[in-house]
Amino acid sequence: MASFPNSNQGEDKLVFSRSKIIWQVTFDLGSSIEDIKPAAKNLYDSPICRGLLSYLPPERRDEGVGEIQIKGIQEGGESQEIKDDTYEHLEAFQKSDFLYLDEEYFESGQYARLRLQGIKILVLGFENYADVDVYVTLNRYGAVVLSFWMDIEEPVTSRKLAELQIIPSVEEETLNIKAPIQLIEEYSNLNKELTKVVEAMKEKGKKSINMKNKSFSELVWYYVSSVINRVNKSRFSSSEKLSESLRYEPYIIYPYVVVLTEVEDKENAIEIVDSHPKQFYQIMAHMKDVEYDVINDDITEDLLRPNISERSDIAYLSTIGSTILLLSKKSQEILAEKAKENGTSVEYETLLEIIPGFSALELLQMQRFLLRFLDFFLTRKNIADMGSGEIMVLKEFMGQALDEFYTIKIVGHRMTHLRLEHGKETMLINNMFQSIMDKLELLDSAIESYEQIRSNFFQIALTVMLGVVSSVLILSPFEKDLYNSILSLVITGIITGTAYFGSDIYWRKMHQRARKMES
């Protein structure tokens, strides 16, 4: 809903009575996943998991597109299905994935979606706790997306939305959190000091714990570490050991803002944006420290275009800092009609409008993360410090990941393609990709150089080996031929091993010398 005070100057002030912020947190799982199914099952068995959406292979297509499993609860000794919206939400994801992703991708069993136990957050300045749903998407390359869906039912302005978006990036301990006991119980596997706390809470029959003055990064770590540990069969005994196992420690946070308006005189969503450009610019640029009326008129246009939407009642605006999905009053009327026709809820139909944009952004964050991860290995971990086997594995991983994510073979819908292509440009993914390709050429040169050096070493070793072995057999230092043969084999092994390790050492030294000369 939007209200407009009487004013003859500038924009009318928008007040959004309903909005949602979805933070996508992309992080490293520690390794690639050879088989998604058991990895997802490990997480599903955790007390923090509420439901699992996995996709069926082609041979099981007659059973449907995917398989949704919902956690049971124990009451009176019998397992009962949880009576909540988990199934409905995962079903919405399944329907959207089927419409917007390539069938070959989800049939290959390379990713899975899970819903985790949610939380309640009291943000500084708000009167009531906000519900936060939590989801996680696993994929075979180990770039995991954890998403926090916060419903904002209190009226907010564009300045407040600008502030709320960056909560995860600010290390201020201003949040009050009501966390489910299951989350603390799971995290206690990595922090033994919490074990007694959990046991005491269970004895008192408590289902949640109140955590005061926490930062969002602390909350993120509870979930991230718990997911990593569970997928890896709970093999870590502490957070420190888990952190040491990661290939790449930094994570990416990206906000997706969904706002609903009820501007009476405008059904066209982009017209609403154009009549309030400074306020939408304020949201997208995270300008939380000033009022929107001080923003320059001539700076807003680039950020508020293009509108990548098939419908006039919806606007989709995306940039490197955040994305906005604007649903107009007309949109809400259409959603209500759909819910009535389909026998569903307005919430379900709204979710179906939100998920396509969410999925496009999810793929973009996976791309950004993988490219940053690869750049880290190719820049900070110098090629000269890597063994030949590590280089080969890295090159194979890069080829598969880039082919799958960057070339967008996994998307089968035109509008999703347009959103992805725009995102690759605005989020500088294209620039990162070109940088990776340049370094990949160096990697190819390094491999070629390594193979040439090893070939030369082995040619020399072969010549020496033939000469030495021939001399042993001719001179026959031992009376028994068996001993002479054994001596020949020993010498052969020594020469071969020397050639193998010698070529590797020489190759490393050569590249280290080249690096010093370049610097």
Tab-separated table of C-alpha atoms in Angstrom, residues 162-380:
chain	number	residue	atom	x	y	z
A	162	ALA	CA	17.638	0.632	1.888
A	163	GLU	CA	18.783	0.131	5.477
A	164	LEU	CA	17.265	-3.323	5.916
A	165	GLN	CA	18.959	-4.725	2.820
A	166	ILE	CA	22.461	-4.278	4.183
A	167	ILE	CA	21.817	-5.772	7.634
A	168	PRO	CA	23.872	-8.891	6.748
A	169	SER	CA	26.846	-6.756	5.686
A	170	VAL	CA	26.915	-4.663	8.858
A	171	GLU	CA	28.652	-6.186	11.869
A	172	GLU	CA	26.427	-4.379	14.354
A	173	GLU	CA	24.974	-6.539	17.118
A	174	THR	CA	21.477	-5.064	17.022
A	175	LEU	CA	19.280	-8.069	16.240
A	176	ASN	CA	17.125	-10.001	18.670
A	177	ILE	CA	16.581	-13.522	17.374
A	178	LYS	CA	14.191	-16.288	18.332
A	179	ALA	CA	15.942	-19.414	17.068
A	180	PRO	CA	14.477	-22.939	17.105
A	181	ILE	CA	16.065	-25.377	19.522
A	182	GLN	CA	16.921	-27.610	16.550
A	183	LEU	CA	19.337	-25.001	15.152
A	184	ILE	CA	21.205	-24.644	18.435
A	185	GLU	CA	21.237	-28.429	18.858
A	186	GLU	CA	22.763	-28.891	15.405
A	187	TYR	CA	25.347	-26.160	15.949
A	188	SER	CA	26.307	-27.708	19.311
A	189	ASN	CA	27.988	-30.506	17.303
A	190	LEU	CA	30.622	-27.887	16.425
A	191	ASN	CA	30.533	-26.038	19.733
A	192	LYS	CA	30.406	-28.504	22.634
A	193	GLU	CA	29.851	-25.714	25.161
A	194	LEU	CA	26.263	-25.443	23.901
A	195	THR	CA	25.453	-29.106	24.571
A	196	LYS	CA	24.465	-28.549	28.198
A	197	VAL	CA	22.440	-25.476	27.226
A	198	VAL	CA	20.451	-27.533	24.729
A	199	GLU	CA	19.884	-30.349	27.224
A	200	ALA	CA	18.660	-27.894	29.856
A	201	MET	CA	16.258	-26.266	27.398
A	202	LYS	CA	14.858	-29.627	26.331
A	203	GLU	CA	14.269	-30.606	29.963
A	204	LYS	CA	12.249	-27.420	30.416
A	205	GLY	CA	10.253	-28.178	27.271
A	206	LYS	CA	11.434	-25.066	25.440
A	207	LYS	CA	11.190	-25.059	21.638
A	208	SER	CA	13.172	-21.886	20.946
A	209	ILE	CA	15.907	-19.751	22.418
A	210	ASN	CA	15.999	-15.953	22.625
A	211	MET	CA	19.317	-14.495	21.517
A	212	LYS	CA	19.837	-10.812	22.282
A	213	ASN	CA	22.062	-8.295	20.493
A	214	LYS	CA	23.337	-10.577	17.749
A	215	SER	CA	24.720	-9.710	14.327
A	216	PHE	CA	23.352	-11.220	11.139
A	217	SER	CA	26.757	-12.728	10.359
A	218	GLU	CA	26.545	-14.785	13.580
A	219	LEU	CA	23.160	-16.083	12.505
A	220	VAL	CA	24.482	-16.901	9.030
A	221	TRP	CA	27.357	-18.877	10.535
A	222	TYR	CA	24.996	-21.018	12.636
A	223	TYR	CA	23.256	-22.135	9.450
A	224	VAL	CA	26.268	-22.248	7.110
A	225	SER	CA	28.417	-24.337	9.441
A	226	SER	CA	25.528	-26.667	10.259
A	227	VAL	CA	24.792	-27.259	6.559
A	228	ILE	CA	28.453	-27.886	5.712
A	229	ASN	CA	28.901	-30.278	8.613
A	230	ARG	CA	25.749	-32.283	7.858
A	231	VAL	CA	26.433	-32.621	4.130
A	232	ASN	CA	29.915	-33.841	5.070
A	233	LYS	CA	28.459	-36.544	7.362
A	234	SER	CA	29.123	-34.550	10.569
A	235	ARG	CA	32.835	-35.261	10.347
A	236	PHE	CA	33.997	-31.968	11.896
A	237	SER	CA	34.446	-31.685	15.642
A	238	SER	CA	34.694	-27.877	15.808
A	239	SER	CA	34.028	-24.726	13.802
A	240	GLU	CA	37.759	-24.180	13.482
A	241	LYS	CA	38.355	-27.543	11.819
A	242	LEU	CA	35.393	-26.938	9.522
A	243	SER	CA	36.775	-23.539	8.463
A	244	GLU	CA	40.160	-25.069	7.708
A	245	SER	CA	38.524	-27.500	5.260
A	246	LEU	CA	37.002	-24.791	3.064
A	247	ARG	CA	38.490	-24.116	-0.338
A	248	TYR	CA	37.356	-20.500	-0.197
A	249	GLU	CA	36.169	-18.768	2.991
A	250	PRO	CA	34.462	-15.528	1.841
A	251	TYR	CA	30.775	-15.683	0.990
A	252	ILE	CA	28.541	-13.466	-1.163
A	253	ILE	CA	25.338	-11.829	0.118
A	254	TYR	CA	22.784	-10.449	-2.325
A	255	PRO	CA	19.348	-8.934	-1.480
A	256	TYR	CA	16.171	-9.469	-3.520
A	257	VAL	CA	13.457	-6.990	-2.495
A	258	VAL	CA	9.784	-7.671	-3.191
A	259	VAL	CA	7.437	-4.734	-2.691
A	260	LEU	CA	3.656	-4.508	-3.119
A	261	THR	CA	2.003	-1.181	-3.840
A	262	GLU	CA	-1.574	-0.031	-4.140
A	263	VAL	CA	-1.143	3.209	-6.034
A	264	GLU	CA	-4.700	3.956	-7.100
A	265	ASP	CA	-4.112	5.876	-10.314
A	266	LYS	CA	-1.449	3.621	-11.854
A	267	GLU	CA	-1.780	-0.040	-12.862
A	268	ASN	CA	1.432	-0.035	-14.888
A	269	ALA	CA	4.335	-0.935	-12.594
A	270	ILE	CA	7.049	0.941	-14.467
A	271	GLU	CA	4.869	4.086	-14.360
A	272	ILE	CA	4.934	3.791	-10.572
A	273	VAL	CA	8.724	3.595	-10.716
A	274	ASP	CA	8.959	6.551	-13.114
A	275	SER	CA	6.758	8.709	-10.895
A	276	HIS	CA	8.893	7.838	-7.819
A	277	PRO	CA	12.398	7.388	-9.307
A	278	LYS	CA	14.367	8.746	-6.358
A	279	GLN	CA	12.734	6.374	-3.887
A	280	PHE	CA	13.329	3.285	-6.009
A	281	TYR	CA	16.867	4.490	-6.670
A	282	GLN	CA	17.334	4.885	-2.913
A	283	ILE	CA	16.341	1.250	-2.375
A	284	MET	CA	18.575	-0.124	-5.116
A	285	ALA	CA	21.570	2.053	-4.208
A	286	HIS	CA	21.224	1.323	-0.446
A	287	MET	CA	21.140	5.058	0.371
A	288	LYS	CA	20.088	4.684	4.005
A	289	ASP	CA	21.719	7.806	5.460
A	290	VAL	CA	19.751	10.501	3.625
A	291	GLU	CA	16.191	11.216	2.534
A	292	TYR	CA	15.339	10.495	-1.081
A	293	ASP	CA	14.613	14.134	-1.965
A	294	VAL	CA	18.333	15.045	-1.969
A	295	ILE	CA	19.118	12.535	-4.739
A	296	ASN	CA	19.999	14.174	-8.042
A	297	ASP	CA	17.374	13.866	-10.778
A	298	ASP	CA	19.848	12.981	-13.512
A	299	ILE	CA	21.407	9.989	-11.723
A	300	THR	CA	18.383	7.706	-11.375
A	301	GLU	CA	17.674	6.650	-14.959
A	302	ASP	CA	20.568	4.229	-15.532
A	303	LEU	CA	19.801	2.242	-12.394
A	304	LEU	CA	16.065	1.983	-13.077
A	305	ARG	CA	16.344	0.499	-16.562
A	306	PRO	CA	15.802	-1.935	-18.137
A	307	ASN	CA	12.558	-3.288	-16.734
A	308	ILE	CA	12.878	-7.013	-17.509
A	309	SER	CA	9.278	-8.150	-17.250
A	310	GLU	CA	6.764	-9.622	-19.665
A	311	ARG	CA	3.852	-7.923	-17.910
A	312	SER	CA	2.961	-4.273	-17.455
A	313	ASP	CA	1.706	-4.809	-13.883
A	314	ILE	CA	5.096	-6.118	-12.702
A	315	ALA	CA	8.510	-4.425	-12.714
A	316	TYR	CA	11.833	-6.255	-12.351
A	317	LEU	CA	14.822	-3.957	-11.824
A	318	SER	CA	18.268	-5.380	-11.146
A	319	THR	CA	21.744	-4.054	-10.493
A	320	ILE	CA	24.979	-5.144	-8.813
A	321	GLY	CA	23.714	-4.153	-5.342
A	322	SER	CA	20.182	-5.526	-5.294
A	323	THR	CA	17.087	-6.428	-7.300
A	324	ILE	CA	13.528	-5.145	-6.893
A	325	LEU	CA	10.356	-6.982	-7.874
A	326	LEU	CA	7.437	-4.546	-7.829
A	327	LEU	CA	3.903	-5.952	-7.769
A	328	SER	CA	1.258	-3.301	-8.490
A	329	LYS	CA	-2.324	-3.199	-7.290
A	330	LYS	CA	-3.316	-4.852	-10.583
A	331	SER	CA	-0.863	-7.690	-9.856
A	332	GLN	CA	-2.481	-8.377	-6.534
A	333	GLU	CA	-5.929	-8.468	-8.134
A	334	ILE	CA	-4.653	-10.991	-10.699
A	335	LEU	CA	-3.095	-13.119	-7.935
A	336	ALA	CA	-6.385	-13.161	-6.022
A	337	GLU	CA	-8.236	-14.266	-9.160
A	338	LYS	CA	-5.680	-17.023	-9.830
A	339	ALA	CA	-5.969	-18.306	-6.281
A	340	LYS	CA	-9.752	-18.474	-6.623
A	341	GLU	CA	-9.592	-20.240	-10.005
A	342	ASN	CA	-6.896	-22.733	-8.947
A	343	GLY	CA	-8.172	-23.393	-5.444
A	344	THR	CA	-4.880	-22.210	-3.963
A	345	SER	CA	-3.881	-19.364	-1.677
A	346	VAL	CA	-2.813	-15.842	-2.640
A	347	GLU	CA	0.460	-16.555	-0.843
A	348	TYR	CA	1.100	-19.555	-3.097
A	349	GLU	CA	0.347	-17.584	-6.269
A	350	THR	CA	2.558	-14.721	-5.049
A	351	LEU	CA	5.365	-17.187	-4.438
A	352	LEU	CA	5.080	-18.351	-8.051
A	353	GLU	CA	5.682	-14.744	-9.149
A	354	ILE	CA	8.683	-14.327	-6.843
A	355	ILE	CA	10.539	-17.593	-7.526
A	356	PRO	CA	11.505	-17.054	-11.220
A	357	GLY	CA	13.426	-13.896	-10.298
A	358	PHE	CA	14.833	-15.621	-7.234
A	359	SER	CA	16.096	-18.556	-9.335
A	360	ALA	CA	17.720	-16.256	-11.911
A	361	LEU	CA	19.531	-14.374	-9.128
A	362	GLU	CA	20.493	-17.674	-7.504
A	363	LEU	CA	22.210	-18.814	-10.717
A	364	LEU	CA	23.969	-15.457	-10.996
A	365	GLN	CA	25.267	-15.680	-7.421
A	366	MET	CA	26.555	-19.197	-8.127
A	367	GLN	CA	28.359	-17.806	-11.172
A	368	ARG	CA	29.862	-14.929	-9.187
A	369	PHE	CA	30.980	-17.232	-6.421
A	370	LEU	CA	32.534	-19.845	-8.704
A	371	LEU	CA	34.383	-17.181	-10.704
A	372	ARG	CA	35.713	-15.566	-7.513
A	373	PHE	CA	36.707	-18.978	-6.218
A	374	LEU	CA	38.539	-19.830	-9.456
A	375	ASP	CA	40.198	-16.414	-9.562
A	376	PHE	CA	41.422	-16.991	-6.020
A	377	PHE	CA	43.112	-20.223	-7.047
A	378	LEU	CA	44.620	-18.774	-10.201
A	379	THR	CA	45.826	-15.530	-8.617
A	380	ARG	CA	46.546	-15.925	-4.932
